[in-house]
Short mmCIF file of N, CA, C and O in Angstrom, two decimals:
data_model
loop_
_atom_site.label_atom_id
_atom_site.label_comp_id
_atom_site.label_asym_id
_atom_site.label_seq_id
_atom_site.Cartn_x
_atom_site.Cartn_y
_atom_site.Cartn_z
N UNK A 1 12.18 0.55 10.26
CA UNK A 1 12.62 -0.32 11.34
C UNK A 1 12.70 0.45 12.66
O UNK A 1 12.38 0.01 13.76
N UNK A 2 13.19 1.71 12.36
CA UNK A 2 12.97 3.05 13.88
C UNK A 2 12.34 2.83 14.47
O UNK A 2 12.49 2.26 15.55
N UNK A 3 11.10 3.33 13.83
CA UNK A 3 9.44 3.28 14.15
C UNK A 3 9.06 2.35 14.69
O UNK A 3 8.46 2.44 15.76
N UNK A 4 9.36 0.89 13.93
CA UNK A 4 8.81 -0.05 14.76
C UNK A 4 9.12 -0.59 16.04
O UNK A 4 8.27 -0.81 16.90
N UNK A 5 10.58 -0.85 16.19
CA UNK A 5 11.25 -0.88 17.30
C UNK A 5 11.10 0.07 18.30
O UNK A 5 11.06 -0.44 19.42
N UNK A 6 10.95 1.72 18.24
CA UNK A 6 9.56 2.10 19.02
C UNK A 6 8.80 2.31 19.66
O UNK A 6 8.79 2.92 20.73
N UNK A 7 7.63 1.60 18.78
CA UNK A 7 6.76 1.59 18.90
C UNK A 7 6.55 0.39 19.56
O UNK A 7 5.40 0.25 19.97
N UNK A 8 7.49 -0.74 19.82
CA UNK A 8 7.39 -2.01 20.55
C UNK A 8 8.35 -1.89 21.74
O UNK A 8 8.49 -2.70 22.66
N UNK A 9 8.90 -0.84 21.57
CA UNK A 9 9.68 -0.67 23.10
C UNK A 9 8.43 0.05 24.01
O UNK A 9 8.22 -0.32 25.17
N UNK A 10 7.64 1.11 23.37
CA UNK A 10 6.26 1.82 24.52
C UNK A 10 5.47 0.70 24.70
O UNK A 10 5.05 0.49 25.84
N UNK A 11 5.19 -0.08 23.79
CA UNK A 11 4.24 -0.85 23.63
C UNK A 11 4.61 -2.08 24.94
O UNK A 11 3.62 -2.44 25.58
N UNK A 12 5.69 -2.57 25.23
CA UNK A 12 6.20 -3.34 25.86
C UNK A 12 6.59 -2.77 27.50
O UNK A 12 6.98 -3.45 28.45
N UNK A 13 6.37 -1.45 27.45
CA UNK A 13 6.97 -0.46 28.76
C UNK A 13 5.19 -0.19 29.08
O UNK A 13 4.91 0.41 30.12
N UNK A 14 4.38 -0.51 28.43
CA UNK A 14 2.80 -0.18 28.73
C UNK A 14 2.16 1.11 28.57
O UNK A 14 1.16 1.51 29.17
N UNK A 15 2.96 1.85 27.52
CA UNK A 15 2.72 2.81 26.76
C UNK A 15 1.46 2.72 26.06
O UNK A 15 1.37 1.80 25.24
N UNK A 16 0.53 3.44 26.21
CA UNK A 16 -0.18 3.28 25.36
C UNK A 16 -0.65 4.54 24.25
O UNK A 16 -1.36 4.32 23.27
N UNK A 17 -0.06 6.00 24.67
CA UNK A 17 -0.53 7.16 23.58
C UNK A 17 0.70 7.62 23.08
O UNK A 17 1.60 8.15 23.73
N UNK A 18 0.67 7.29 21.43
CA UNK A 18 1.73 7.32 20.64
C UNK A 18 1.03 7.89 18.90
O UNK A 18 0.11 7.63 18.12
N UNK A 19 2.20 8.81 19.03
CA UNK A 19 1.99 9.39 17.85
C UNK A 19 3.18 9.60 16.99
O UNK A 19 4.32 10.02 17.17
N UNK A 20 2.28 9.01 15.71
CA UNK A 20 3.43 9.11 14.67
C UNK A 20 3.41 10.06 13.52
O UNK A 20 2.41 10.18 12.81
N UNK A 21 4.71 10.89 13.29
CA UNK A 21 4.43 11.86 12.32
C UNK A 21 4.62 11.10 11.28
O UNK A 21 5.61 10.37 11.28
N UNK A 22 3.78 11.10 10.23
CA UNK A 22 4.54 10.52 8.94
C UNK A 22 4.44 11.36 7.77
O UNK A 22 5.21 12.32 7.77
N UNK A 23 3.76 11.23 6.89
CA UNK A 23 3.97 12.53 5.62
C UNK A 23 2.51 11.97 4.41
O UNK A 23 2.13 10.81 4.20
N UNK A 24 1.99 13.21 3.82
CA UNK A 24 1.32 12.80 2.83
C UNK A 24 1.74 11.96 1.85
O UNK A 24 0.88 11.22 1.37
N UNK A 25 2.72 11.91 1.49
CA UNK A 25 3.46 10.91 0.67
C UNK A 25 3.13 9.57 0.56
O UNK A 25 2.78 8.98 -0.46
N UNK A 26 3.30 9.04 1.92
CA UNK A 26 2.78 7.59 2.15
C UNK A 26 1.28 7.38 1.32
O UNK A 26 0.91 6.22 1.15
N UNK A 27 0.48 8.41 0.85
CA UNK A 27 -1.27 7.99 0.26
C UNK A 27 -0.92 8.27 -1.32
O UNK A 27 -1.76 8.03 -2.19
N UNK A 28 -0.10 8.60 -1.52
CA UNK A 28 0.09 9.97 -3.26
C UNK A 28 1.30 10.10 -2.99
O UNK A 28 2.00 9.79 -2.04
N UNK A 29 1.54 10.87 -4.47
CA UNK A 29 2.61 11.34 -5.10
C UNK A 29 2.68 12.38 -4.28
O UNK A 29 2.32 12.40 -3.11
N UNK A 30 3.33 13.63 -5.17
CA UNK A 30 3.39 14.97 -4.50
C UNK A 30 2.43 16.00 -4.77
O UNK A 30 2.40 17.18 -4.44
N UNK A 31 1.44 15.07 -5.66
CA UNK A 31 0.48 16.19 -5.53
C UNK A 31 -0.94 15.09 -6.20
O UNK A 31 -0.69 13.96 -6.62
N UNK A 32 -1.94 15.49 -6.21
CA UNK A 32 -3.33 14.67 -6.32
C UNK A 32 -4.31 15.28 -6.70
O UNK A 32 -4.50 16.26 -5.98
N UNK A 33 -4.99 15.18 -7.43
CA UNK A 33 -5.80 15.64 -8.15
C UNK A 33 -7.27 15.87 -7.03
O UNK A 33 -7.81 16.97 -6.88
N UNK A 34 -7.58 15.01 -6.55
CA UNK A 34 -8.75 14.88 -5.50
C UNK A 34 -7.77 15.17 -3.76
O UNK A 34 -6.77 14.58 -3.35
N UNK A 35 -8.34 15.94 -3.31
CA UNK A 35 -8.78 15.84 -2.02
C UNK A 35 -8.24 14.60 -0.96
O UNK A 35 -9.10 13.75 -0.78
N UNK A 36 -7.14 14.40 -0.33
CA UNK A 36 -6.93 13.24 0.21
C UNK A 36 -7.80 13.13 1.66
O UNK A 36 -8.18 14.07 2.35
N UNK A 37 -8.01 11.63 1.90
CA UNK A 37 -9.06 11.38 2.44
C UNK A 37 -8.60 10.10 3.52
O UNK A 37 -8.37 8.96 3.12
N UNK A 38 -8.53 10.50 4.95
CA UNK A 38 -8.11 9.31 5.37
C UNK A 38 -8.71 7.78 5.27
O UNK A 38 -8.16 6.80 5.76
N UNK A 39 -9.77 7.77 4.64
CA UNK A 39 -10.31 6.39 3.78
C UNK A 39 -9.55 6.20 2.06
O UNK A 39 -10.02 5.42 1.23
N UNK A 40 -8.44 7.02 1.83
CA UNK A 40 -7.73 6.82 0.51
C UNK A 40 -6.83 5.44 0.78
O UNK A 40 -6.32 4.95 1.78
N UNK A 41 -6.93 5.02 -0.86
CA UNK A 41 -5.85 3.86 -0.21
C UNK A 41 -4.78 4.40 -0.83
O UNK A 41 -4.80 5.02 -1.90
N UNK A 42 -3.60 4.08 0.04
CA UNK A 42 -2.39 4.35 -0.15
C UNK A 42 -1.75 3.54 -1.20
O UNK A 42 -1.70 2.31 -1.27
N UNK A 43 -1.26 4.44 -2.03
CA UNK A 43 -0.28 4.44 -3.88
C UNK A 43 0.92 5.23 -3.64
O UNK A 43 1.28 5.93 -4.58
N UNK A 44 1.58 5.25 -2.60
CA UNK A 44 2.82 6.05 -2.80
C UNK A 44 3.68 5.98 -4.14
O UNK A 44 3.48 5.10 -4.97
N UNK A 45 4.42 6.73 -4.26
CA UNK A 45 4.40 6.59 -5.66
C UNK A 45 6.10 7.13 -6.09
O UNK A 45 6.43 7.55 -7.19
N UNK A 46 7.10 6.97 -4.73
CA UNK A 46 8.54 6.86 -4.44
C UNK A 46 9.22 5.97 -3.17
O UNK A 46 8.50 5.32 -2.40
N UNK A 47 10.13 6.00 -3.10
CA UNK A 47 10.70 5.12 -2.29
C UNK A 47 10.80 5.72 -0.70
O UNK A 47 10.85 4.92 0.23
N UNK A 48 10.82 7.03 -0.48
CA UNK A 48 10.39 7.99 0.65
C UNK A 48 8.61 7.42 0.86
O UNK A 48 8.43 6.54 1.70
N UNK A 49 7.56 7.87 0.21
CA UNK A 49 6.24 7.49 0.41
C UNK A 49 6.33 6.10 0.59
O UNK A 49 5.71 5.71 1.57
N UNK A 50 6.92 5.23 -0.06
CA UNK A 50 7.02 3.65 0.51
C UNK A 50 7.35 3.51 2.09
O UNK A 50 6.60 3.00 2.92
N UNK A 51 8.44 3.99 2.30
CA UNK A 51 9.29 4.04 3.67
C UNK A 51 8.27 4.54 4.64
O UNK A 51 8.00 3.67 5.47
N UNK A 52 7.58 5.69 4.83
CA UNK A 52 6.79 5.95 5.56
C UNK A 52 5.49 5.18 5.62
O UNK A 52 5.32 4.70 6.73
N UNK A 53 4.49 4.91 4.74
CA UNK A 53 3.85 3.84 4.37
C UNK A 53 4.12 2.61 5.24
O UNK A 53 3.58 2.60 6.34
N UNK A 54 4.82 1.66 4.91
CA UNK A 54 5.81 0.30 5.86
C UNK A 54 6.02 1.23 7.12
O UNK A 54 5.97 0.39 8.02
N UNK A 55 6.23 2.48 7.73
CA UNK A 55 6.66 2.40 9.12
C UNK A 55 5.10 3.03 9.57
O UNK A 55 4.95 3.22 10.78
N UNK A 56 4.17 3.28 8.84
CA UNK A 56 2.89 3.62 9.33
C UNK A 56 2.29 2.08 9.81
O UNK A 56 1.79 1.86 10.92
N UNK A 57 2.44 1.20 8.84
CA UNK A 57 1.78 -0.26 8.76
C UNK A 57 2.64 -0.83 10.38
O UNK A 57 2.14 -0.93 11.50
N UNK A 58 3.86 -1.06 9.99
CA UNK A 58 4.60 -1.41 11.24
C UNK A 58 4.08 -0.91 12.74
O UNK A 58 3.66 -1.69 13.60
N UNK A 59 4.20 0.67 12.90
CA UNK A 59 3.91 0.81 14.47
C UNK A 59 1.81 0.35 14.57
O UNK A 59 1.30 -0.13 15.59
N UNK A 60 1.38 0.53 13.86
CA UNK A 60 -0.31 -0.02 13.98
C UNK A 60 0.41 -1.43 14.36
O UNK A 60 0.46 -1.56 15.58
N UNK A 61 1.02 -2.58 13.60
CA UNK A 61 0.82 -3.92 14.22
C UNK A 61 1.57 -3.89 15.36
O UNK A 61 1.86 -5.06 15.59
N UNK A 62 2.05 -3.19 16.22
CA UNK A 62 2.61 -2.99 17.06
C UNK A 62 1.60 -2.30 18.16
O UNK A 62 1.40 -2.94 19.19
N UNK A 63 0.79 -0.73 17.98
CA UNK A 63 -0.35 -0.03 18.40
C UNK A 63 -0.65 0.04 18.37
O UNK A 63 -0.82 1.20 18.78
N UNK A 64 -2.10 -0.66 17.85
CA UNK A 64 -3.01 -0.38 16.74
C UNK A 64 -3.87 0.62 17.44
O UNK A 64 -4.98 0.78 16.94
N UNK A 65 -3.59 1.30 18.45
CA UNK A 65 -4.60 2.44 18.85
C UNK A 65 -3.71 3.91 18.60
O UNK A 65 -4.14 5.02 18.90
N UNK A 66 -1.87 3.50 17.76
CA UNK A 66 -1.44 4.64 17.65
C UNK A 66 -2.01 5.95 16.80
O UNK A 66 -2.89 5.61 16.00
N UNK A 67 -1.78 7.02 16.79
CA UNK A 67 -2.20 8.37 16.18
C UNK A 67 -1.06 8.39 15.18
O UNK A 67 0.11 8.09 15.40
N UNK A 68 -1.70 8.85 13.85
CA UNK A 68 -0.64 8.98 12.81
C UNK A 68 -1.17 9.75 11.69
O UNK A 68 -2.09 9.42 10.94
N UNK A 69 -0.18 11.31 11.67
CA UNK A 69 -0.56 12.16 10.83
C UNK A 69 0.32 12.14 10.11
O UNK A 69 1.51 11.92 10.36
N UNK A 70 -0.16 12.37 9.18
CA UNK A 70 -0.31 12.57 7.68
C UNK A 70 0.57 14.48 7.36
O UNK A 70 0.51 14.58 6.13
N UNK A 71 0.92 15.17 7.65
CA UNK A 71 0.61 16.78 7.29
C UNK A 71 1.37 16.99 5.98
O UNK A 71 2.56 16.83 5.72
N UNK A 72 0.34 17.40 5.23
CA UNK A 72 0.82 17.96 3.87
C UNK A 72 1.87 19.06 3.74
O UNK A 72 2.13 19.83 4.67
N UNK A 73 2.66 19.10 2.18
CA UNK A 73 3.97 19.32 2.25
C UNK A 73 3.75 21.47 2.51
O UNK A 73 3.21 22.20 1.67
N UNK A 74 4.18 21.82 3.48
CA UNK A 74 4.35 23.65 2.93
C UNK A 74 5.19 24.40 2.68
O UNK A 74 5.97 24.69 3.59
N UNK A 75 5.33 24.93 1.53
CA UNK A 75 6.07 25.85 0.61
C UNK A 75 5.93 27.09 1.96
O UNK A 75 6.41 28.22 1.82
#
């Protein structure tokens, strides 16, 4: 709900370059056998990867020209 609200407050102020951090999680579990691929479809596979997932979906219907990475987890 953060995210989206937002992403509709820039969006509404005529914002237009917005970037969202979100997490590998939102595509996979915590770990994947293949190579993730920003053409993967997203299987989150906890309630954190859900959450980010829904606030990735949210600020796009809001920006759909927003930037949104993904960065995998580092030990």
């Amino acid at each position: 709900a953060a995210s989206a609200s937002l992403a509709r407050a820039a969006r509404l102020r005529g914002i237009h370059r917005f970037v969202l951090i979100s997490s590998s999680r939102a595509v996979s579990g915590p770990w994947s056998a293949r190579p993730l691929a920003e053409t993967a479809t997203p299987a989150p596979t906890s309630a954190y990867g859900r959450s980010k997932l829904a606030a990735e979906r949210a600020v796009r219907k809001e920006l759909p020209e927003a930037i949104i990475l993904r960065p995998p987890v580092l030990h």
